[in-house]
Coordinates of C-alpha atoms and ligand atoms in Angstrom, one line a residue:
X991 CA 91.9 81.4 121.2
X992 CA 91.1 79.2 118.1
X993 CA 92.0 81.2 115.0
X994 CA 91.5 80.0 111.4
X995 CA 93.2 81.8 108.5
X996 CA 91.5 81.3 105.1
X997 CA 94.0 82.4 102.5
X998 CA 95.1 81.9 98.9
X999 CA 98.8 82.1 99.8
X1000 CA 101.2 81.2 102.6
X1001 CA 105.0 81.4 102.5
X1002 CA 107.0 79.5 101.4
X1003 CA 104.7 76.8 100.0
X1004 CA 102.3 79.0 98.0
X1005 CA 103.8 82.4 97.6
X1006 CA 103.2 85.1 95.0
X1007 CA 103.8 88.2 97.1
X1008 CA 103.9 89.8 100.5
X1009 CA 100.5 88.4 101.5
X1010 CA 102.1 84.9 101.7
X1011 CA 104.7 86.2 104.2
X1012 CA 102.1 88.0 106.2
X1013 CA 99.9 85.0 106.7
X1014 CA 102.9 82.8 107.7
X1015 CA 104.4 85.4 110.0
X1016 CA 101.2 86.3 111.7
X1017 CA 100.1 82.7 112.2
X1018 CA 103.4 81.9 113.7
X1019 CA 103.3 84.8 116.1
X1020 CA 99.8 83.9 117.1
X1021 CA 100.9 80.3 117.9
X1022 CA 103.8 81.6 120.0
X1023 CA 101.3 83.6 122.0
X1024 CA 99.5 80.4 122.9
X1025 CA 96.6 80.4 120.4
X1026 CA 95.5 77.4 118.3
X1027 CA 96.0 78.4 114.7
X1028 CA 94.9 76.6 111.6
X1029 CA 95.2 77.7 108.0
X1030 CA 93.0 76.7 105.1
X1031 CA 94.2 77.0 101.5
X1032 CA 93.7 75.4 98.1
X1033 CA 95.7 72.4 97.2
X1034 CA 97.5 73.8 94.1
X1035 CA 99.5 71.5 91.9
X1036 CA 102.2 74.2 92.1
X1037 CA 102.5 73.9 95.9
X1038 CA 106.1 73.6 97.0
X1039 CA 105.5 70.0 98.2
X1040 CA 109.2 69.8 99.3
X1041 CA 108.3 72.4 102.0
X1042 CA 105.3 70.6 103.3
X1043 CA 105.8 67.9 106.0
X1044 CA 103.6 64.9 106.8
X1045 CA 101.0 65.6 104.1
X1046 CA 98.0 63.2 104.7
X1047 CA 94.5 62.9 103.6
X1048 CA 92.3 63.9 106.5
X1049 CA 88.8 64.4 105.2
X1050 CA 87.5 62.7 102.2
X1051 CA 83.8 63.3 102.2
X1052 CA 83.4 67.0 101.6
X1053 CA 80.7 67.9 99.1
X1054 CA 80.7 71.6 98.3
X1055 CA 77.5 73.2 97.0
X1056 CA 78.1 74.6 93.5
X1057 CA 75.6 75.6 90.8
X1058 CA 72.7 73.7 92.4
X1059 CA 74.8 70.5 92.6
X1060 CA 78.0 69.9 94.5
X1061 CA 81.7 69.2 93.9
X1062 CA 83.4 66.4 95.8
X1063 CA 86.6 67.5 97.6
X1064 CA 89.4 65.9 99.5
X1065 CA 91.1 67.8 102.4
X1066 CA 94.7 67.2 103.2
X1067 CA 96.6 68.2 106.3
X1068 CA 100.3 69.1 106.4
X1069 CA 102.8 71.3 108.2
X1070 CA 104.2 74.2 106.2
X1071 CA 107.3 74.9 108.2
X1072 CA 105.4 74.2 111.4
X1073 CA 102.1 75.9 110.5
X1074 CA 99.1 73.6 110.5
X1075 CA 97.6 73.7 107.1
X1076 CA 94.5 72.2 105.5
X1077 CA 94.6 72.0 101.7
X1078 CA 91.4 71.6 99.8
X1079 CA 91.4 69.6 96.6
X1080 CA 88.3 69.7 94.4
X1081 CA 87.6 66.8 92.0
X1082 CA 85.9 68.4 89.0
X1083 CA 86.4 69.0 85.4
X1084 CA 87.0 72.7 86.2
X1085 CA 90.4 71.7 87.4
X1086 CA 90.4 74.8 89.6
X1087 CA 93.8 74.5 91.3
X1088 CA 95.8 72.3 88.8
X1089 CA 96.8 75.1 86.5
X1090 CA 100.6 75.3 87.1
X1091 CA 100.4 78.6 88.9
X1092 CA 98.2 80.4 91.4
X1093 CA 96.7 83.3 89.5
X1094 CA 96.2 84.5 86.0
X1095 CA 93.1 82.7 84.6
X1096 CA 89.8 84.0 83.3
X1097 CA 87.9 82.2 85.9
X1098 CA 90.0 83.3 88.9
X1099 CA 87.0 84.9 90.6
X1100 CA 85.0 81.6 90.3
X1101 CA 88.0 79.6 91.4
X1102 CA 88.5 81.5 94.7
X1103 CA 84.8 81.9 95.3
X1104 CA 84.6 78.1 95.2
X1105 CA 87.5 77.9 97.6
X1106 CA 85.9 80.3 100.0
X1107 CA 82.7 78.3 100.0
X1108 CA 84.7 75.0 100.4
X1109 CA 86.6 76.5 103.4
X1110 CA 83.4 77.2 105.2
X1111 CA 81.8 73.9 104.3
X1112 CA 84.8 72.2 105.6
X1113 CA 84.7 74.1 108.9
X1114 CA 81.0 73.3 109.2
X1115 CA 81.2 69.6 108.3
X1116 CA 84.3 68.9 110.4
X1117 CA 82.7 70.5 113.4
X1118 CA 85.2 73.3 113.9
X1119 CA 84.0 76.4 115.6
X1120 CA 86.9 78.9 115.6
X1121 CA 86.7 82.0 117.7
X1122 CA 88.1 84.0 114.8
X1123 CA 88.1 83.4 111.0
X1124 CA 90.7 85.7 109.5
X1125 CA 90.5 86.0 105.7
X1126 CA 92.7 87.8 103.3
X1127 CA 92.1 89.9 100.2
X1128 CA 89.3 89.5 97.5
X1129 CA 90.0 85.8 97.0
X1130 CA 88.5 85.0 100.4
X1131 CA 86.2 88.1 100.8
X1132 CA 83.1 86.0 100.4
X1133 CA 83.9 84.0 103.6
X1134 CA 82.0 86.4 105.9
X1135 CA 79.2 86.7 103.4
X1136 CA 78.7 82.9 103.4
X1137 CA 79.1 82.8 107.1
X1138 CA 76.4 85.3 107.9
X1139 CA 74.0 84.5 105.0
X1140 CA 74.2 80.7 105.0
X1141 CA 76.2 79.0 107.8
X1142 CA 75.0 81.1 110.7
X1143 CA 71.5 79.9 109.9
X1144 CA 72.8 76.3 110.1
X1145 CA 74.1 77.0 113.6
X1146 CA 77.6 78.3 113.0
X1147 CA 77.0 81.3 115.2
X1148 CA 80.3 81.5 117.1
X1149 CA 83.0 82.7 114.8
X1150 CA 83.8 86.4 114.3
X1151 CA 85.5 87.5 111.1
X1152 CA 88.5 89.7 110.6
X1153 CA 89.2 90.6 106.9
X1154 CA 92.6 92.0 105.9
X1155 CA 92.9 93.9 102.6
X1156 CA 96.5 93.7 101.5
X1157 CA 95.9 95.5 98.2
X1158 CA 92.8 97.5 97.2
X1159 CA 93.7 97.3 93.6
X1160 CA 92.4 93.8 93.1
X1161 CA 88.8 93.5 94.3
X1162 CA 87.1 90.6 92.5
X1163 CA 84.5 92.4 90.4
X1164 CA 82.2 90.1 88.5
X1165 CA 78.6 89.5 87.3
X1166 CA 75.5 87.8 88.7
X1167 CA 76.6 84.4 87.6
X1168 CA 78.8 84.1 90.7
X1169 CA 75.8 84.4 93.0
X1170 CA 74.2 81.6 91.1
X1171 CA 77.4 79.4 91.4
X1172 CA 77.9 79.9 95.1
X1173 CA 74.4 79.5 96.3
X1174 CA 73.8 83.2 97.2
X1175 CA 70.5 82.8 95.5
X1176 CA 68.8 86.2 95.7
X1177 CA 70.4 88.5 93.2
X1178 CA 68.1 91.4 94.0
X1179 CA 69.1 91.2 97.6
X1180 CA 72.9 91.0 97.0
X1181 CA 72.8 93.5 94.2
X1182 CA 71.9 96.2 96.8
X1183 CA 74.3 99.1 97.3
X1184 CA 74.5 98.3 101.0
X1185 CA 75.7 94.7 100.2
X1186 CA 77.7 93.5 97.3
X1187 CA 76.9 95.8 94.4
X1188 CA 80.0 97.5 93.0
X1189 CA 80.2 101.2 93.7
X1190 CA 80.9 102.1 90.1
X1191 CA 79.1 99.5 88.1
X1192 CA 75.5 98.8 89.0
X1193 CA 75.6 95.5 87.0
X1194 CA 78.5 94.0 88.9
X1195 CA 79.1 92.6 92.4
X1196 CA 82.3 93.4 94.2
X1197 CA 83.7 90.7 96.5
X1198 CA 86.0 93.0 98.5
X1199 CA 83.0 95.3 99.2
X1200 CA 81.1 92.2 100.4
X1201 CA 84.0 91.4 102.7
X1202 CA 83.9 95.0 104.1
X1203 CA 80.2 95.0 104.7
X1204 CA 79.9 91.6 106.3
X1205 CA 83.1 91.3 108.4
X1206 CA 83.3 92.3 112.0
X1207 CA 86.5 94.1 111.5
X1208 CA 88.5 95.2 108.4
X1209 CA 92.2 96.0 108.4
X1210 CA 94.6 97.1 105.8
X1211 CA 98.3 96.7 106.3
X1212 CA 99.5 100.0 107.6
X1213 CA 98.0 103.0 109.4
X1214 CA 99.0 105.4 106.7
X1215 CA 97.4 103.3 104.0
X1216 CA 94.2 103.0 106.0
X1217 CA 93.8 106.7 105.7
X1218 CA 95.0 106.9 102.1
X1219 CA 92.4 104.3 101.1
X1220 CA 89.5 105.9 102.9
X1221 CA 90.2 109.6 102.5
X1222 CA 92.8 110.2 99.8
X1223 CA 91.4 108.3 96.8
X1224 CA 93.5 105.2 97.1
X1225 CA 90.6 102.9 97.8
X1226 CA 90.0 102.1 94.1
X1227 CA 86.3 103.0 94.4
X1228 CA 85.7 101.6 97.9
X1229 CA 86.1 105.0 99.7
X1230 CA 82.4 105.4 100.4
X1231 CA 82.1 101.9 101.7
X1232 CA 85.1 102.4 104.0
X1233 CA 83.5 105.6 105.2
X1234 CA 80.2 103.9 106.1
X1235 CA 82.1 101.2 107.9
X1236 CA 84.9 103.3 109.4
X1237 CA 84.1 102.2 113.0
X1238 CA 85.3 98.7 112.2
X1239 CA 88.2 99.6 110.0
X1240 CA 91.9 100.3 110.8
X1241 CA 95.5 99.9 109.8
X1242 CA 97.9 97.4 111.3
X1243 CA 101.4 97.5 110.1
X1244 CA 102.7 94.2 108.9
X1245 CA 105.7 92.6 110.5
X1246 CA 108.5 90.4 109.1
X1247 CA 109.5 87.0 110.2
X1248 CA 112.6 87.7 112.4
X1249 CA 113.8 84.1 112.1
X1250 CA 113.6 83.9 108.4
X1251 CA 115.1 87.3 108.0
X1252 CA 118.0 87.4 110.4
X1253 CA 121.6 88.2 109.3
X1254 CA 122.9 86.5 112.4
X1255 CA 121.7 83.1 111.4
X1256 CA 120.6 83.3 107.7
X1257 CA 121.5 80.1 106.0
X1258 CA 121.4 81.8 102.6
X1259 CA 124.2 84.3 103.3
X1260 CA 127.9 83.3 103.6
X1261 CA 128.8 85.7 106.4
X1262 CA 126.7 86.4 109.5
X1263 CA 126.6 89.7 111.3
X1264 CA 124.8 92.0 113.8
X1265 CA 124.7 95.7 114.3
X1266 CA 127.8 95.3 116.4
X1267 CA 129.8 93.4 113.7
X1268 CA 128.4 95.3 110.8
X1269 CA 131.9 95.2 109.1
X1270 CA 131.1 91.6 108.1
X1271 CA 128.2 92.8 106.0
X1272 CA 130.8 93.9 103.5
X1273 CA 132.0 90.3 103.1
X1274 CA 128.5 89.5 101.8
X1275 CA 128.9 92.5 99.4
X1276 CA 131.9 90.8 97.9
X1277 CA 130.1 87.5 97.8
X1278 CA 127.2 89.2 96.0
X1279 CA 129.6 90.7 93.4
X1280 CA 131.2 87.4 92.9
X1281 CA 127.9 85.7 92.3
X1282 CA 126.6 88.4 89.9
X1283 CA 130.0 89.0 88.2
X1284 CA 130.1 92.6 89.2
X1285 CA 133.4 94.4 89.5
X1286 CA 134.9 94.8 93.0
X1287 CA 135.4 98.5 93.8
X1288 CA 134.4 101.2 96.3
X1289 CA 131.0 101.9 94.8
X1290 CA 127.7 101.5 96.7
X1291 CA 125.3 98.8 95.6
X1292 CA 121.8 100.0 95.1
X1293 CA 119.2 97.2 94.8
X1294 CA 115.6 96.7 93.8
X1295 CA 113.8 93.5 94.8
X1296 CA 110.1 93.0 94.0
X1297 CA 107.4 92.3 91.6
X1298 CA 107.8 94.3 88.3
X1299 CA 104.3 95.7 88.6
X1300 CA 103.3 99.2 87.6
X1301 CA 102.4 99.7 91.3
X1302 CA 106.1 99.5 92.1
X1303 CA 107.0 102.5 90.0
X1304 CA 108.6 100.9 86.9
X1305 CA 109.7 104.2 85.3
X1306 CA 111.4 105.2 88.5
X1307 CA 113.1 101.8 88.9
X1308 CA 114.5 102.2 85.5
X1309 CA 115.6 105.7 86.2
X1310 CA 117.2 104.7 89.5
X1311 CA 119.3 102.2 87.5
X1312 CA 120.8 104.8 85.1
X1313 CA 121.0 107.5 87.8
X1314 CA 123.0 105.1 90.1
X1315 CA 125.4 104.2 87.3
X1316 CA 125.8 107.9 86.5
X1317 CA 126.5 108.7 90.2
X1318 CA 129.2 106.1 90.3
X1319 CA 127.2 103.3 91.9
X1320 CA 126.3 99.7 91.1
X1321 CA 122.8 98.5 90.5
X1322 CA 121.2 95.1 91.1
X1323 CA 117.6 94.2 90.2
X1324 CA 115.8 91.0 91.2
X1325 CA 112.2 90.9 89.9
X1326 CA 109.7 89.4 87.6
X1327 CA 106.2 90.0 86.2
X1328 CA 103.4 87.8 85.0
X1329 CA 103.0 90.3 82.2
X1330 CA 105.2 89.3 79.3
X1331 CA 105.4 92.8 77.9
X1332 CA 106.9 94.1 81.2
X1333 CA 109.2 91.1 81.5
X1334 CA 110.4 91.6 77.9
X1335 CA 111.1 95.2 78.5
X1336 CA 113.4 94.4 81.4
X1337 CA 115.0 91.6 79.4
X1338 CA 115.8 94.3 76.8
X1339 CA 117.4 96.5 79.5
X1340 CA 119.3 93.5 80.7
X1341 CA 120.8 92.9 77.2
X1342 CA 121.5 96.6 76.8
X1343 CA 123.5 96.6 80.0
X1344 CA 125.0 93.1 79.7
X1345 CA 128.6 94.2 79.4
X1346 CA 128.4 96.8 82.2
X1347 CA 130.4 95.5 85.1
X1348 CA 128.4 97.7 87.5
X1349 CA 124.9 96.4 86.8
X1350 CA 123.1 93.1 87.0
X1351 CA 119.4 92.4 86.3
X1352 CA 118.0 89.0 87.4
X1353 CA 114.6 88.5 85.9
X1354 CA 112.8 85.8 87.9
X1355 CA 111.8 84.8 91.4
X1356 CA 114.7 83.7 93.6
X1357 CA 114.2 83.6 97.3
X1358 CA 117.7 82.5 98.1
X1359 CA 119.3 85.2 95.9
X1360 CA 117.1 87.8 97.6
X1361 CA 118.7 87.1 100.9
X1362 CA 122.2 87.6 99.5
X1363 CA 121.1 90.9 97.9
X1364 CA 119.5 92.2 101.1
X1365 CA 122.7 91.4 103.0
X1366 CA 125.2 92.5 100.3
X1367 CA 123.6 95.8 99.0
X1368 CA 124.1 99.2 100.6
X1369 CA 120.7 100.6 99.7
X1370 CA 117.4 99.3 98.6
X1371 CA 115.0 101.5 96.5
X1372 CA 111.2 101.3 96.8
X1373 CA 109.8 104.0 94.6
X1374 CA 106.2 102.8 94.6
X1375 CA 103.2 104.6 93.2
X1376 CA 101.3 103.2 96.1
X1377 CA 102.4 100.7 98.7
X1378 CA 99.9 99.3 101.3
X1379 CA 102.7 98.2 103.6
X1380 CA 105.8 97.0 101.7
X1381 CA 108.0 94.3 103.2
X1382 CA 111.2 95.0 101.2
X1383 CA 112.1 98.1 103.1
X1384 CA 111.7 96.4 106.5
X1385 CA 113.7 93.3 105.4
X1386 CA 116.4 95.6 104.1
X1387 CA 116.6 97.5 107.4
X1388 CA 117.0 94.2 109.3
X1389 CA 120.1 93.6 107.1
X1390 CA 121.5 97.1 107.7
X1391 CA 120.6 98.1 104.1
X1392 CA 119.5 101.7 103.9
X1393 CA 116.0 102.1 102.3
X1394 CA 115.3 104.9 99.8
X1395 CA 111.5 105.1 99.5
X1396 CA 108.6 107.2 98.3
X1397 CA 106.5 108.6 101.1
X1398 CA 103.4 106.5 100.7
X1399 CA 101.5 103.9 102.7
X1400 CA 103.6 101.6 104.9
X1401 CA 106.8 103.1 103.5
X1402 CA 105.9 106.4 105.2
X1403 CA 105.1 104.5 108.4
X1404 CA 108.5 102.7 108.6
X1405 CA 111.2 104.9 107.0
X1406 CA 112.3 108.2 108.6
X1407 CA 114.4 110.5 106.5
X1408 CA 118.0 111.1 107.6
X1409 CA 117.9 114.9 106.8
X1410 CA 114.3 115.9 107.1
X1411 CA 112.5 113.7 109.7
X1412 CA 111.3 115.3 112.9
X1413 CA 112.5 112.2 114.8
X1414 CA 115.6 112.3 116.9
X1415 CA 118.8 111.5 115.0
X1416 CA 119.1 107.9 116.3
X1417 CA 115.7 107.1 115.0
X1418 CA 116.3 108.1 111.4
X1419 CA 116.8 105.1 109.2
X1420 CA 116.7 106.0 105.5
X1421 CA 115.8 108.5 102.7
X1422 CA 112.4 109.6 101.6
X1423 CA 111.0 111.5 98.6
X1424 CA 107.4 112.7 97.9
X1425 CA 106.9 113.4 94.2
X1426 CA 106.5 110.6 91.8
X1427 CA 108.9 111.9 89.2
X1428 CA 112.6 111.6 88.3
X1429 CA 113.5 114.8 90.3
X1430 CA 111.8 113.3 93.4
X1431 CA 113.7 110.0 93.2
X1432 CA 117.0 111.8 92.6
X1433 CA 116.5 114.1 95.6
X1434 CA 116.5 111.0 97.9
X1435 CA 118.8 108.6 96.1
X1436 CA 121.3 111.4 95.3
X1437 CA 121.5 112.3 99.0
X1438 CA 122.0 108.6 99.9
X1439 CA 124.8 108.2 97.5
X1440 CA 126.5 111.5 98.5
X1441 CA 126.3 110.4 102.2
X1442 CA 127.8 107.0 101.3
X1443 CA 130.8 108.7 99.6
X1444 CA 131.3 111.9 101.6
X1445 CA 130.2 110.9 105.2
X1446 CA 130.7 107.2 105.6
X1447 CA 130.5 107.5 109.4
X1448 CA 127.0 109.0 109.1
X1449 CA 126.0 106.3 106.6
X1450 CA 127.2 103.7 109.0
X1451 CA 125.1 105.2 111.8
X1452 CA 122.1 105.1 109.5
X1453 CA 122.7 101.4 108.8
X1454 CA 122.8 100.7 112.5
X1455 CA 119.7 102.7 113.3
X1456 CA 117.9 100.7 110.7
X1457 CA 119.0 97.5 112.2
X1458 CA 117.9 98.5 115.7
X1459 CA 114.2 99.0 114.7
X1460 CA 111.8 96.3 115.8
X1461 CA 109.7 95.4 112.7
X1462 CA 109.0 91.9 113.9
X1463 CA 105.5 90.5 114.4
X1464 CA 105.7 91.3 118.1
X1465 CA 103.7 94.6 118.0
X1466 CA 101.4 93.8 115.1
X1467 CA 100.7 90.4 116.7
X1468 CA 99.5 92.2 119.9
X1469 CA 97.5 94.6 117.7
X1470 CA 95.6 91.8 116.0
X1471 CA 94.9 90.1 119.4
X1472 CA 93.4 93.4 120.6
X1473 CA 91.2 93.5 117.5
X1474 CA 90.1 89.9 118.0
X1475 CA 89.3 90.5 121.6
X1476 CA 87.3 93.6 120.7
X1477 CA 85.1 91.8 118.1
X1478 CA 84.5 88.8 120.3
X1479 CA 83.2 91.0 123.0
X1480 CA 80.8 92.9 120.8
Ligands
ADP2350 P1 104.1 92.8 97.3 O1 103.3 92.1 98.4 O2 103.4 94.0 96.7 O3 104.6 91.9 96.3 P2 106.0 93.4 99.5 O4 107.1 94.3 99.6 O5 104.9 93.5 100.5 O6 105.4 93.5 98.0 O7 106.5 91.9 99.6 C1 107.4 91.3 98.6 C2 108.0 90.1 99.1 O8 108.3 89.2 98.0 C3 109.3 90.3 99.8 O9 109.5 89.2 100.8 C4 110.4 90.2 98.7 O10 111.6 89.9 99.2 C5 109.7 89.1 97.9 N1 110.0 89.1 96.4 C6 109.5 89.9 95.5 N2 110.0 89.7 94.3 C7 110.9 88.7 94.4 C8 111.8 88.0 93.6 N3 111.8 88.3 92.3 N4 112.6 87.1 94.1 C9 112.6 86.8 95.4 N5 111.8 87.4 96.3 C10 111.0 88.4 95.8

């Protein structure tokens, strides 16, 4: 099968969050299964060019329709750790992708609408007719709209579109100007409730809604979150649209890249180990303490790794930190936020705890350090308000680090409580709490710390159970192939 992913991110060359890991891991799995996979993304100035091999100009005559005129683009080809990527570079005063970072600008919606149009124009002009176009999040949600409203009429009738919503919170809601810019020229047609009109604001269009309406299949990134978004008010206003289109909607759990995240061969960690040599994990714990200047003692290390976004449960992360110290543990945080107020708040906490030998806060993005933390910590907390899938808990388990998570979204689909799960003992792999409050968090983290101190053998079993789970791309890879087959036959 010929599959094209249209995406704003791919790890590690253009990564902000989990979406980047998902696109890389899924594309790799699809190639392993014998498919031809290509990826189209913007040519950001902030690309990690040191991670792209053989970058060459491949198409220099792409004119993308824009506001009644057109913008000239150059397309580059390069390998991002083996993945075949086309990078689109527009030449215009808008300077869409030379902004130093990927998101955070007033014209983000226009920037990515342009990219979506450019991606289809490129497919069309270069004569590519993929079987599947797989697009990701609001940034590329207009791809199926352009395909069915413009390019199909030009003869591009073959591709089917799968649209994955990684996060319902960001939907790309904007005004009529966007239609004018992108060549979707009939506002009264697109401003219809059955098409792009936002469900809450009759004067706005909603890109994600357009993606849902026009795609052949829509997925979100875990079965639990698929239900939460449609039926439990977690769809940020898109619930009725998901209901209307429920027959082409489902949840596919993300996987993680089992080569990039593998304690047996990980080049970022000093001591390699498996479930059978789990003792060696503790040598990484010592290395982590060395690196972060934490004292060496019997205490468990509890870690948080992730974006410092309100979604991730900032109050509970802070509380986990003080509660862990109170319960005689050590706490490590690695995270950052594009919001300076949040960053400053955590910088304040860092200064407050600067002299504490049991606590370290690292404010910033550091892939390499994250590997050492996953391998050296005893527990990872993920106390999210909502979590479509969550990769951190799965990565942690791969490293024998016990997850302590809130029972939402993909966290609920992947973590099974040591004390309360209905699963057999050998399938229990962590700790869960339900209520988003301090008591809830303490009920799970407290049990984890008690088990660590009082029943080390049980804790060890839990670590091994976690390591034995298969959260690779193997199962989700097959799941997506089934979806592709299904929509190609329809
Ligand atoms: P989200 O997609 O909401 O950001 P996920 O849990 O799905 O959350 O994915 C987060 C990914 O980003 C994981 O691979 C995690 O290790 C990584 N990550 C997040 N913050 C940082 C950071 N500050 N430094 C290094 N890696 C990070």
